[in-house]
């Protein structure tokens, strides 16, 4: 509805804006649509051919932007400093009317529920999936349960060191020692980047300059380090901004510093986390549910945390920006902009003004982002230059050169003494300590689970537990600081089999999401009850965006759910039923459409009856394939059975699992045969677009028991698609005897003398 109104508005603008160039027209449309949905109060856009005005900041491409975008950054910075009092006065006034002073609510009776795969309390909600994912036996067939991994540091001595006191790389090696310096901090680039590593002979400690990583070689071994360097200017800016807000709100006490870490483990469903990170679950149960930290911390496991799409992009754009990925694409690619062109960096800088990290920065936080990828899957929407105070990107591009690192390898990836993910976790640990007593936000993205075998994620368990132990102990030892740590995923486990079964489909659509926080903070913002209830309700990506937005203002007071600020966020939001999970309790009657989730992506979708089954080719083709498979098995068994013929298609249901461009669907039908009046068979199969999609899902069929067939089908809106169907399984439903063949014979369920 909202998007159609945007289209109408765009049409009107096009009619009245005569004489503007085509390029300006496209940009004008993007800005007009954006204006309708922006969530920040006071944001204003003034369209012009090459100008993007946002929050009183002017973004415009410099004349030599193809050579360098440095001038763009300088121009934006100069404009952001102008009118700073005016630009913030309105927002601070809004904060003042929306935040109430803290008081400690009694949550002494609150406790974390014991974490288990299938919870003891099944929620009474309208949209609840029939299953939560693969059964243990299914998972064991798909993901080798016996696969284990060694430590990266076994029988290796550390020879490469970083001396933080003098900023120097040091080596303890007698076997042809060499070193290579990483890239400069200012060159951090998100996604793919070709980094050439130059090796030099090591003779004495080496100053690494404005760099955060380097490599050392001793004989045939290579080691590395990644350090987070304290930035005094950034720290002072965050402290001054916090002081300014607190002073404007006339708070009697200094604010309590808040740490918000959003730790995302790509492609990790809730059940796959339970299967493969048992030490992490045990840490939560033994330390926070009960144990040393149970009186100071709480943790929550969100049971129905719904995915917004099949992969990272459609799931993270809503979390990071608060609008859906198709709208984001219209802003960028639909207007001819590309993240690959430096000349277009300015448009991404402008759009990042609506990102979470910008919002946190504006509310007195130091910000950080890290992603261990060497690909551009998310960079196409965020741009190559991320405007956070700290970034950790180039380290992994360097690792690709030195270690052959890749995101999606079905192998353990050791970078020297540690697994690849260790360095990101350790970087945020250093970041936490460097900015102690200061508000800080970090979004880190780990790819350990993003590979087909489903086993490499096990290498994360020890490192994650060690990290969480340090993290929780830090806040236990620093009770004057608050924290909320998110450990979760963008979407669930992908396997080649993921959408051949209902369980696999659900596994992909229910990513993990845990929240760990300190009791003092939850008490002050009165969020314990809402968190507990929402952990058993259906929640979505837009909810997390609003939740994270609330956290950005939470150091300064408790957000009033009736406030202008909160309701303006909701009013201008893409999905009107989204809520902050700290501030409101989600309805028990929530549906996928309430969360902006397409029907074919919905976790509680049920099989749909096919009314005209005799005229629907995916059904008739599957019925014919079933008869073909039965007869092939009869022939293979050499039993004294007659071949069978289709009598009737009695029932037919389907479950669509991808959008119209693919038409992937699981199909189940019941058929009868002419050779028996009582024999009934349940037939299961799938149909998909005939080329790329079908090949991705196709079962091997060496014996002709899982035959496939190509056909064309016309769908609503006149869409004609070339498809292919394949039989998965046949199950006889009635009771039968074995007159003409042995009970163990393949043909036994199909044999008629």
XYZ file of C-alpha atoms in Angstrom:
753
model
C 0.000 0.000 0.000
C 2.779 2.403 1.018
C 4.855 1.563 -2.021
C 1.919 2.079 -4.407
C 1.296 5.520 -2.901
C 4.972 6.273 -3.467
C 4.552 5.331 -7.120
C 1.591 7.687 -7.443
C 3.559 10.488 -5.835
C 6.444 9.804 -8.194
C 4.078 9.996 -11.167
C 2.739 13.359 -10.026
C 6.217 14.773 -9.545
C 7.235 13.660 -13.014
C 4.319 15.533 -14.580
C 5.048 18.836 -12.876
C 8.842 18.808 -13.003
C 9.368 19.935 -16.588
C 12.784 20.791 -17.930
C 14.717 18.712 -15.426
C 17.245 16.281 -16.857
C 16.559 12.554 -16.798
C 19.266 11.999 -14.209
C 17.817 14.685 -11.962
C 14.353 13.243 -12.418
C 15.435 9.828 -11.188
C 17.220 11.319 -8.203
C 14.209 13.500 -7.423
C 12.009 10.399 -7.346
C 14.362 8.613 -4.985
C 14.447 11.549 -2.616
C 10.679 12.069 -2.757
C 10.016 8.433 -1.888
C 12.628 8.507 0.818
C 11.117 11.624 2.387
C 7.823 9.783 2.845
C 9.397 7.094 4.965
C 12.351 8.545 6.846
C 12.210 7.988 10.570
C 14.438 10.823 11.801
C 12.535 13.932 12.863
C 13.563 17.088 11.056
C 15.164 15.342 8.056
C 14.770 17.459 4.945
C 15.637 16.882 1.331
C 15.975 19.480 -1.387
C 16.213 17.931 -4.854
C 18.739 19.098 -7.377
C 20.682 17.500 -10.166
C 23.703 16.452 -8.122
C 22.827 17.296 -4.534
C 21.589 15.227 -1.623
C 20.527 17.189 1.467
C 19.907 15.159 4.600
C 19.795 16.303 8.205
C 21.179 19.698 7.159
C 24.171 17.980 5.535
C 24.837 18.462 1.835
C 26.174 15.481 -0.076
C 27.384 16.242 -3.566
C 29.937 14.597 -5.856
C 33.162 16.561 -6.179
C 34.372 17.485 -9.641
C 37.184 14.963 -9.517
C 35.253 12.302 -7.591
C 36.243 9.612 -10.043
C 39.830 10.061 -8.856
C 39.098 10.542 -5.168
C 36.127 11.037 -2.882
C 38.139 12.886 -0.244
C 36.606 16.220 -1.205
C 33.130 14.732 -0.695
C 34.015 13.733 2.844
C 35.468 17.175 3.614
C 32.410 18.889 2.141
C 30.029 16.738 4.189
C 32.026 17.343 7.361
C 32.063 21.112 6.863
C 28.318 21.213 6.309
C 27.605 18.992 9.317
C 29.430 21.456 11.554
C 27.367 24.341 10.242
C 24.090 24.952 12.100
C 24.903 22.245 14.624
C 22.966 23.977 17.387
C 19.892 24.367 15.173
C 20.021 20.831 13.833
C 20.253 19.294 17.283
C 17.976 21.641 19.206
C 14.840 20.166 17.651
C 15.993 16.594 18.223
C 17.070 17.243 21.816
C 13.717 18.882 22.498
C 12.024 15.799 21.145
C 14.163 13.607 23.396
C 13.253 15.781 26.347
C 9.534 15.250 25.756
C 9.918 11.520 25.025
C 12.276 10.279 27.742
C 11.360 10.100 31.402
C 13.885 9.881 34.207
C 14.889 6.416 35.283
C 13.560 4.635 38.283
C 14.479 1.123 39.303
C 11.647 -1.314 38.696
C 11.609 -4.437 40.821
C 12.632 -7.376 38.634
C 14.091 -9.518 41.411
C 11.575 -12.244 40.601
C 12.671 -12.365 36.954
C 14.898 -15.231 35.908
C 16.191 -16.609 32.644
C 14.478 -19.773 31.491
C 16.703 -22.774 30.948
C 17.759 -22.859 27.308
C 16.804 -25.970 25.394
C 16.172 -26.911 21.795
C 12.463 -27.524 22.222
C 11.207 -25.246 25.001
C 9.084 -26.638 27.790
C 6.621 -23.802 27.235
C 5.093 -23.769 23.755
C 3.626 -20.317 23.092
C -0.071 -19.893 22.428
C 0.216 -17.745 19.304
C -1.679 -17.866 16.031
C 1.405 -18.071 13.801
C 3.441 -20.986 15.102
C 5.201 -23.423 12.738
C 4.297 -27.094 12.793
C 7.972 -27.842 13.437
C 11.012 -25.756 14.359
C 13.384 -27.404 11.882
C 15.146 -30.692 11.232
C 14.745 -33.538 13.686
C 17.930 -34.919 15.223
C 17.920 -37.867 12.831
C 17.405 -35.618 9.799
C 20.188 -33.305 10.943
C 22.562 -36.238 11.476
C 21.986 -37.337 7.885
C 22.666 -33.856 6.532
C 25.444 -32.630 8.846
C 28.050 -35.226 9.824
C 27.629 -35.491 13.621
C 31.072 -37.067 14.055
C 33.025 -34.293 12.344
C 35.380 -32.519 14.744
C 38.179 -29.989 14.396
C 41.591 -29.487 15.984
C 42.884 -26.344 17.616
C 44.700 -23.974 15.264
C 47.493 -23.495 17.809
C 48.383 -27.154 18.458
C 52.169 -27.567 18.642
C 52.778 -24.002 17.427
C 54.658 -21.302 19.289
C 53.825 -17.641 18.905
C 56.588 -15.720 17.150
C 54.734 -12.561 16.035
C 53.814 -9.872 18.576
C 52.400 -6.356 18.664
C 53.838 -4.011 21.273
C 51.086 -1.477 21.985
C 53.398 0.725 24.064
C 55.472 1.719 21.025
C 53.185 0.655 18.134
C 55.747 -1.845 16.872
C 55.660 -5.303 15.351
C 58.124 -7.683 16.988
C 59.250 -11.168 15.987
C 60.979 -14.009 17.804
C 62.191 -16.145 14.908
C 65.537 -17.521 13.761
C 64.336 -19.123 10.510
C 64.426 -16.383 7.841
C 62.013 -13.980 9.599
C 59.907 -11.747 7.338
C 57.057 -9.345 7.926
C 54.338 -7.647 5.888
C 52.308 -4.619 6.936
C 48.568 -4.404 6.410
C 46.692 -1.558 4.777
C 46.275 1.889 6.309
C 43.232 2.448 8.525
C 41.929 5.151 6.181
C 41.770 2.664 3.279
C 39.310 0.270 4.954
C 36.900 -0.879 2.250
C 33.819 -3.039 2.737
C 33.602 -6.247 0.705
C 35.949 -7.351 -2.045
C 39.347 -5.684 -2.191
C 42.580 -6.809 -3.798
C 45.405 -6.340 -1.296
C 48.979 -7.006 -2.340
C 51.110 -8.169 0.568
C 54.771 -7.191 0.337
C 57.179 -9.279 2.406
C 60.258 -7.653 3.954
C 63.175 -9.126 5.854
C 62.840 -8.599 9.604
C 65.897 -7.327 11.473
C 64.430 -5.235 14.298
C 61.022 -4.083 15.625
C 58.965 -2.269 12.982
C 56.593 0.658 13.567
C 53.296 -0.283 11.896
C 52.134 3.337 11.599
C 48.429 3.977 11.037
C 47.624 0.310 10.571
C 45.784 -2.270 12.644
C 47.059 -5.548 11.199
C 50.239 -7.163 9.948
C 51.759 -10.561 9.152
C 54.925 -12.366 10.119
C 56.597 -15.329 8.443
C 58.969 -17.717 10.187
C 60.132 -20.475 7.893
C 56.933 -21.817 6.360
C 54.622 -20.575 9.120
C 52.641 -17.350 8.861
C 51.105 -15.583 11.852
C 49.054 -12.411 12.080
C 47.500 -9.930 14.487
C 44.584 -7.500 14.355
C 44.454 -4.658 16.883
C 41.862 -2.013 17.669
C 43.578 1.335 18.135
C 42.111 3.880 20.506
C 41.065 7.140 18.824
C 41.053 10.001 21.331
C 39.182 12.350 18.989
C 36.375 9.822 18.562
C 36.222 9.166 22.309
C 36.104 12.878 23.135
C 33.352 13.484 20.564
C 31.205 10.689 22.014
C 31.715 11.903 25.581
C 30.948 15.497 24.619
C 27.807 14.492 22.723
C 26.611 12.414 25.700
C 27.341 15.279 28.085
C 25.512 17.700 25.787
C 22.391 15.515 25.646
C 22.433 14.842 29.384
C 22.841 18.546 30.105
C 20.022 19.509 27.730
C 17.735 16.995 29.447
C 18.743 18.469 32.826
C 19.599 15.078 34.269
C 20.776 15.163 37.863
C 23.309 12.376 37.378
C 25.771 11.507 34.609
C 24.456 8.851 32.253
C 25.477 5.214 32.678
C 27.564 4.184 29.628
C 25.810 1.611 27.437
C 27.435 -1.021 25.209
C 25.362 -2.488 22.370
C 27.007 -5.315 20.409
C 25.080 -6.913 17.541
C 26.985 -10.143 16.849
C 25.620 -11.791 13.729
C 26.610 -15.328 12.710
C 25.570 -15.699 9.088
C 23.315 -18.646 8.118
C 22.758 -20.034 11.610
C 19.267 -21.272 12.380
C 18.130 -21.532 15.956
C 18.250 -25.329 15.987
C 21.613 -25.402 14.202
C 23.025 -23.223 16.959
C 21.750 -25.668 19.585
C 23.234 -28.612 17.654
C 26.667 -27.119 17.107
C 27.348 -24.632 19.918
C 26.629 -26.766 23.008
C 29.321 -25.022 25.072
C 27.700 -21.648 24.411
C 24.311 -22.993 25.535
C 25.932 -24.562 28.590
C 27.619 -21.238 29.414
C 24.245 -19.493 29.402
C 22.578 -22.208 31.477
C 25.423 -22.576 33.982
C 26.320 -18.921 34.439
C 23.277 -16.769 33.688
C 20.248 -19.015 34.210
C 21.934 -20.286 37.365
C 25.408 -19.736 38.753
C 27.695 -16.810 39.449
C 26.080 -14.219 37.180
C 22.415 -15.171 37.551
C 21.660 -12.325 39.980
C 23.212 -9.694 37.723
C 22.343 -10.739 34.170
C 19.423 -12.067 32.135
C 19.338 -13.846 28.792
C 16.575 -14.571 26.285
C 16.167 -16.976 23.369
C 13.735 -15.755 20.693
C 11.825 -18.800 19.513
C 10.014 -17.424 16.448
C 12.547 -14.932 15.108
C 11.347 -14.687 11.521
C 13.547 -14.129 8.490
C 12.606 -11.457 5.969
C 14.209 -13.254 3.019
C 16.406 -16.168 2.047
C 19.834 -14.545 2.315
C 21.713 -11.734 4.039
C 20.680 -8.732 1.947
C 16.871 -8.739 2.437
C 17.328 -9.586 6.118
C 19.956 -7.029 7.123
C 18.753 -3.979 5.184
C 15.589 -3.820 7.388
C 17.663 -4.195 10.566
C 20.296 -1.635 9.598
C 18.092 0.904 7.800
C 14.477 0.279 8.790
C 13.164 -0.176 5.256
C 12.945 -3.197 2.978
C 15.557 -4.249 0.453
C 13.433 -3.558 -2.635
C 12.992 0.073 -1.573
C 16.730 0.253 -0.875
C 17.451 -1.105 -4.358
C 15.196 1.545 -5.876
C 17.195 4.238 -4.096
C 20.467 2.912 -5.468
C 20.466 0.546 -8.424
C 17.099 1.684 -9.710
C 18.532 5.173 -10.126
C 21.706 4.049 -11.854
C 24.064 4.324 -8.873
C 26.675 1.629 -8.230
C 28.814 0.840 -5.213
C 31.631 -0.055 -7.621
C 32.029 3.551 -8.810
C 33.896 5.977 -6.563
C 31.964 8.771 -8.235
C 28.823 7.381 -6.585
C 30.228 7.168 -3.050
C 28.319 10.316 -2.120
C 24.919 8.665 -2.596
C 25.875 5.848 -0.207
C 27.181 8.398 2.294
C 23.830 10.136 2.109
C 21.849 6.942 2.575
C 24.041 5.939 5.513
C 22.659 8.946 7.364
C 19.659 6.705 8.014
C 21.748 3.751 9.197
C 21.825 2.497 12.750
C 25.490 3.405 13.208
C 24.775 7.013 12.223
C 21.856 7.126 14.662
C 24.075 5.793 17.449
C 26.789 8.304 16.564
C 24.269 11.148 16.798
C 23.309 9.919 20.266
C 26.813 9.962 21.722
C 28.170 6.512 20.859
C 31.476 5.386 19.415
C 30.647 3.103 16.473
C 32.247 0.081 14.864
C 31.460 -2.403 12.081
C 33.286 -5.558 11.060
C 32.509 -8.223 8.458
C 34.808 -11.129 7.621
C 33.820 -11.250 3.952
C 35.796 -10.844 0.738
C 32.624 -10.539 -1.353
C 30.209 -7.714 -2.141
C 26.837 -9.277 -1.282
C 25.990 -6.587 1.287
C 28.349 -3.902 0.003
C 26.059 -3.359 -2.982
C 23.556 -1.793 -0.579
C 25.846 -0.208 2.011
C 28.649 1.041 -0.219
C 32.374 0.433 0.059
C 33.029 3.204 2.597
C 31.240 2.630 5.897
C 30.980 5.724 8.065
C 31.688 4.167 11.447
C 34.512 5.208 13.748
C 36.163 1.807 13.418
C 36.017 -0.823 10.686
C 37.433 -4.322 10.365
C 37.240 -5.317 6.692
C 40.641 -5.270 4.995
C 42.138 -7.810 7.390
C 40.181 -10.581 5.665
C 41.102 -9.378 2.191
C 44.712 -9.589 3.327
C 44.049 -13.065 4.716
C 42.749 -14.095 1.295
C 46.163 -13.216 -0.119
C 48.310 -14.730 2.649
C 46.227 -17.740 3.740
C 43.833 -18.354 0.843
C 40.935 -17.333 3.078
C 37.409 -17.434 1.614
C 34.074 -16.924 3.331
C 32.330 -20.120 2.330
C 34.950 -22.890 2.396
C 33.827 -26.237 3.843
C 37.085 -26.309 5.802
C 38.357 -25.015 9.104
C 40.122 -21.727 8.377
C 43.103 -21.121 10.624
C 44.848 -17.784 10.291
C 48.035 -18.547 12.157
C 47.288 -19.485 15.763
C 43.529 -18.894 15.666
C 40.367 -19.567 13.706
C 39.427 -16.730 11.371
C 36.445 -15.644 13.497
C 38.643 -15.267 16.601
C 40.199 -12.084 15.256
C 36.832 -10.327 14.892
C 35.751 -11.308 18.389
C 39.087 -10.218 19.809
C 38.893 -6.922 17.900
C 35.577 -6.097 19.584
C 37.010 -7.148 22.952
C 39.830 -4.640 22.490
C 37.271 -2.066 21.301
C 35.254 -2.610 24.486
C 38.292 -2.006 26.676
C 39.613 0.933 24.659
C 36.332 2.797 25.115
C 35.564 1.814 28.673
C 33.038 4.126 30.376
C 31.875 5.446 26.979
C 28.741 4.557 24.991
C 29.652 2.197 22.167
C 27.896 0.311 19.385
C 29.263 -2.491 17.216
C 27.813 -4.609 14.438
C 30.007 -7.579 13.562
C 29.204 -10.205 10.967
C 30.805 -13.671 11.080
C 30.701 -16.162 8.193
C 31.760 -19.319 10.055
C 28.394 -21.061 9.531
C 28.018 -19.936 5.915
C 29.150 -23.143 4.204
C 27.331 -26.186 2.898
C 28.607 -28.984 5.167
C 27.034 -27.387 8.251
C 29.951 -28.521 10.417
C 32.550 -25.710 10.396
C 30.358 -23.716 12.785
C 31.620 -26.090 15.502
C 34.982 -24.301 15.402
C 33.241 -21.223 16.843
C 32.027 -22.837 20.067
C 35.202 -22.577 22.174
C 36.077 -19.105 20.920
C 32.553 -17.760 21.443
C 32.384 -19.088 25.008
C 35.798 -17.624 25.861
C 34.654 -14.293 24.428
C 31.317 -14.321 26.269
C 33.012 -15.225 29.546
C 35.309 -12.200 29.219
C 32.436 -9.964 28.154
C 30.129 -10.880 31.026
C 32.974 -10.697 33.551
C 33.868 -7.208 32.306
C 30.375 -5.904 33.037
C 30.230 -7.841 36.303
C 33.443 -6.065 37.353
C 32.160 -2.717 36.038
C 28.645 -2.473 37.508
C 28.428 1.224 36.592
C 28.148 0.281 32.890
C 25.157 -1.230 31.058
C 25.122 -3.684 28.189
C 22.934 -5.485 25.709
C 24.558 -8.152 23.559
C 22.778 -9.768 20.626
C 24.001 -13.136 19.347
C 22.005 -14.309 16.372
C 21.740 -14.655 12.637
C 20.276 -13.101 9.520
C 18.630 -16.296 8.256
C 18.792 -19.998 8.971
C 20.932 -22.806 7.662
C 21.262 -23.215 3.919
C 21.910 -26.668 2.553
C 21.324 -28.035 -0.892
C 18.389 -29.864 0.692
C 16.992 -26.880 2.576
C 13.729 -26.538 0.696
C 13.018 -30.155 -0.190
C 11.293 -30.682 3.107
C 9.078 -28.632 5.370
C 11.658 -28.940 8.147
C 14.415 -27.586 5.906
C 12.251 -24.701 4.790
C 11.509 -23.766 8.405
C 15.170 -24.140 9.358
C 16.044 -21.421 6.856
C 13.287 -19.094 8.062
C 14.002 -19.276 11.816
C 17.415 -17.729 12.481
C 18.830 -17.786 15.985
C 18.568 -14.727 18.223
C 19.780 -14.513 21.820
C 19.859 -11.377 23.946
C 22.109 -11.032 26.999
C 21.805 -7.976 29.226
C 22.450 -6.779 32.771
C 19.551 -6.632 35.242
C 20.303 -3.070 36.305
C 19.759 -1.780 32.778
C 16.588 -3.793 32.167
C 15.230 -2.627 35.504
C 15.847 1.032 34.667
C 14.038 0.877 31.314
C 11.376 -1.553 32.616
C 11.888 -4.058 29.777
C 12.042 -7.435 31.557
C 8.404 -8.411 31.044
C 8.347 -7.370 27.385
C 11.559 -9.215 26.579
C 10.289 -12.369 28.240
C 6.923 -12.270 26.466
C 8.382 -11.347 23.090
C 10.886 -14.193 23.236
C 7.844 -16.470 22.853
C 6.053 -14.340 20.243
C 6.531 -13.927 16.520
C 9.080 -11.159 15.861
C 10.741 -9.815 12.721
C 13.605 -7.753 11.363
C 11.809 -4.413 11.562
C 11.185 -5.061 15.273
C 14.928 -5.369 15.805
C 15.534 -2.050 14.045
C 13.118 -0.267 16.396
C 14.584 -2.104 19.389
C 18.091 -1.004 18.456
C 16.878 2.555 17.927
C 15.399 2.631 21.400
C 18.702 1.405 22.825
C 20.502 4.370 21.233
C 18.525 6.824 23.391
C 18.331 4.601 26.479
C 21.403 5.971 28.310
C 19.462 9.196 28.829
C 16.094 7.995 30.068
C 13.218 5.559 29.725
C 11.416 5.968 26.412
C 7.701 6.599 26.837
C 5.678 4.296 24.518
C 3.198 7.160 24.022
C 5.911 9.667 23.168
C 6.043 11.681 19.970
C 9.490 10.300 19.139
C 8.552 6.629 19.400
C 5.254 7.033 17.603
C 6.910 9.066 14.853
C 9.350 6.190 14.339
C 6.413 3.818 14.056
C 4.305 6.135 11.914
C 7.016 6.599 9.311
C 8.041 2.951 9.388
C 7.671 0.636 6.428
C 5.851 -1.955 8.516
C 3.200 -0.312 10.665
C 2.879 -3.145 13.201
C 6.571 -3.173 14.119
C 7.469 -2.514 17.738
C 10.459 -2.108 19.978
C 10.707 -5.442 21.752
C 11.835 -3.605 24.891
C 8.871 -1.262 24.985
C 5.818 -3.231 23.844
C 4.562 -6.784 23.882
C 3.887 -8.298 20.458
C 0.350 -9.460 19.791
C -0.375 -13.177 20.035
C -2.318 -12.833 16.777
C 0.559 -11.453 14.726
C 0.800 -12.674 11.139
C 3.568 -12.615 8.560
C 1.843 -9.800 6.685
C 1.908 -7.738 9.888
C 5.706 -8.009 9.772
C 6.024 -7.308 6.047
C 6.961 -10.936 5.299
C 5.827 -12.370 1.973
C 3.462 -15.325 2.196
C 5.942 -17.745 0.614
C 8.501 -16.844 3.316
C 6.115 -17.318 6.229
C 6.978 -19.824 8.962
C 3.354 -20.583 9.803
C 2.154 -21.004 6.232
C 0.074 -24.110 5.754
C -0.237 -26.323 2.730
C -2.751 -24.872 0.269
C -5.357 -27.107 -1.359
C -5.212 -27.077 -5.153
C -8.768 -26.726 -6.439
C -8.262 -27.579 -10.108
C -5.743 -30.335 -9.628
C -6.560 -32.113 -12.902
C -5.633 -28.994 -14.909
C -2.570 -28.005 -12.882
C 0.550 -29.377 -14.530
C 2.814 -29.544 -11.458
C 0.239 -31.973 -10.007
C -0.493 -34.051 -13.113
C 3.190 -34.332 -13.975
C 4.011 -35.454 -10.419
C 1.256 -38.102 -10.565
C 2.682 -39.461 -13.828
C 6.182 -39.482 -12.322
C 4.889 -41.496 -9.363
C 3.455 -44.178 -11.658
C 6.714 -44.220 -13.614
C 8.729 -44.676 -10.405
C 6.451 -47.471 -9.139
C 6.804 -49.374 -12.389
C 10.588 -48.876 -12.427
C 10.804 -50.366 -8.941
C 8.590 -53.292 -9.966
C 10.868 -53.987 -12.932
C 13.998 -53.658 -10.804
C 12.708 -56.165 -8.236
C 11.974 -58.866 -10.854
C 8.884 -59.780 -8.850
C 5.721 -61.318 -10.310
C 3.823 -58.037 -10.142
C 1.818 -56.300 -12.817
C 2.610 -52.759 -13.888
C 0.237 -50.132 -12.509
C -1.738 -47.294 -14.096
C -3.028 -44.031 -12.652
C -6.699 -44.043 -11.755
C -7.344 -40.703 -10.056
C -5.744 -37.755 -8.244
C -7.735 -37.570 -5.030
C -6.105 -34.661 -3.166
C -3.417 -32.137 -3.985
C -1.669 -29.517 -1.840
C 1.284 -27.242 -2.395
C 3.574 -25.028 -0.401
C 5.234 -22.211 -2.352
C 8.725 -21.529 -1.052
C 10.129 -18.848 -3.332
C 8.815 -15.857 -5.237
C 7.172 -15.651 -8.632
C 10.419 -15.521 -10.578
C 11.313 -19.031 -9.360
C 7.969 -20.669 -8.485
C 9.652 -23.251 -6.262
C 6.990 -25.303 -4.552
C 6.687 -28.510 -2.595
C 3.722 -30.623 -3.680
C 1.970 -33.533 -1.998
C -0.816 -35.517 -3.658
C -2.856 -38.631 -2.978
C -3.482 -40.993 -5.896
C -5.322 -44.232 -6.586
C -4.471 -46.851 -9.227
C -6.609 -48.915 -11.573
C -5.158 -52.231 -10.401
C -6.634 -51.963 -6.877
C -9.772 -50.366 -5.483
C -8.276 -49.835 -2.020
C -4.619 -48.927 -2.686
C -3.853 -45.295 -1.854
C -0.484 -43.559 -2.234
C 0.874 -40.313 -0.839
C 3.236 -38.768 -3.375
C 5.712 -35.994 -2.486
C 7.778 -33.941 -4.885
C 8.775 -30.457 -5.902
C 8.626 -28.221 -8.945
C 10.860 -25.278 -9.797
C 12.062 -23.072 -12.622
C 13.609 -25.544 -15.056
C 17.209 -24.396 -15.335
C 19.170 -22.789 -12.515
C 16.671 -23.413 -9.714
C 15.962 -27.036 -10.567
C 19.654 -27.861 -10.944
C 20.278 -26.393 -7.504
C 17.720 -28.737 -5.942
C 17.838 -31.811 -8.153
C 18.150 -35.250 -6.570
C 20.483 -37.814 -8.096
C 18.448 -40.545 -9.785
C 20.693 -43.474 -10.780
C 17.883 -46.082 -10.692
C 14.942 -44.133 -12.090
C 13.135 -44.094 -8.739
C 13.139 -40.255 -8.562
C 12.261 -39.305 -12.136
C 11.762 -35.733 -13.331
C 9.984 -34.060 -16.227
C 9.959 -30.637 -17.850
C 6.793 -28.661 -18.616
C 5.419 -25.126 -18.850
C 2.832 -23.645 -16.512
C 0.919 -20.382 -16.711
C 0.561 -18.617 -13.369
C -1.558 -15.630 -12.316
C -0.757 -12.334 -14.056
C -0.155 -14.307 -17.258
C 3.283 -15.466 -16.151
C 4.399 -18.450 -18.274
C 7.323 -20.325 -16.737
C 9.317 -23.289 -17.974
C 9.444 -25.645 -15.002
C 10.634 -29.064 -14.007
C 9.163 -31.417 -11.404
C 10.852 -34.277 -9.582
C 9.462 -37.059 -7.434
C 10.818 -37.293 -3.886
C 8.957 -40.121 -2.239
C 5.942 -42.437 -2.402
C 4.212 -43.856 0.658
C 1.392 -46.400 0.643
C -1.404 -45.337 3.011
C -3.624 -48.426 3.224
C -2.859 -51.761 4.873
C -1.534 -54.321 2.410
C -0.128 -57.873 2.323
C 2.793 -59.343 0.398
C 1.281 -61.945 -1.897
C 3.641 -61.877 -4.854
C 6.911 -60.633 -3.398
C 8.984 -60.623 -0.219
C 8.127 -58.037 2.482
C 11.604 -56.479 2.213
C 11.334 -56.056 -1.548
C 11.290 -52.532 -2.981
C 8.172 -53.482 -4.901
C 6.217 -54.758 -1.878
C 4.005 -51.652 -1.460
C 3.252 -51.616 -5.178
C 2.877 -55.288 -6.034
C -0.401 -56.670 -7.370
C -0.358 -60.263 -8.607
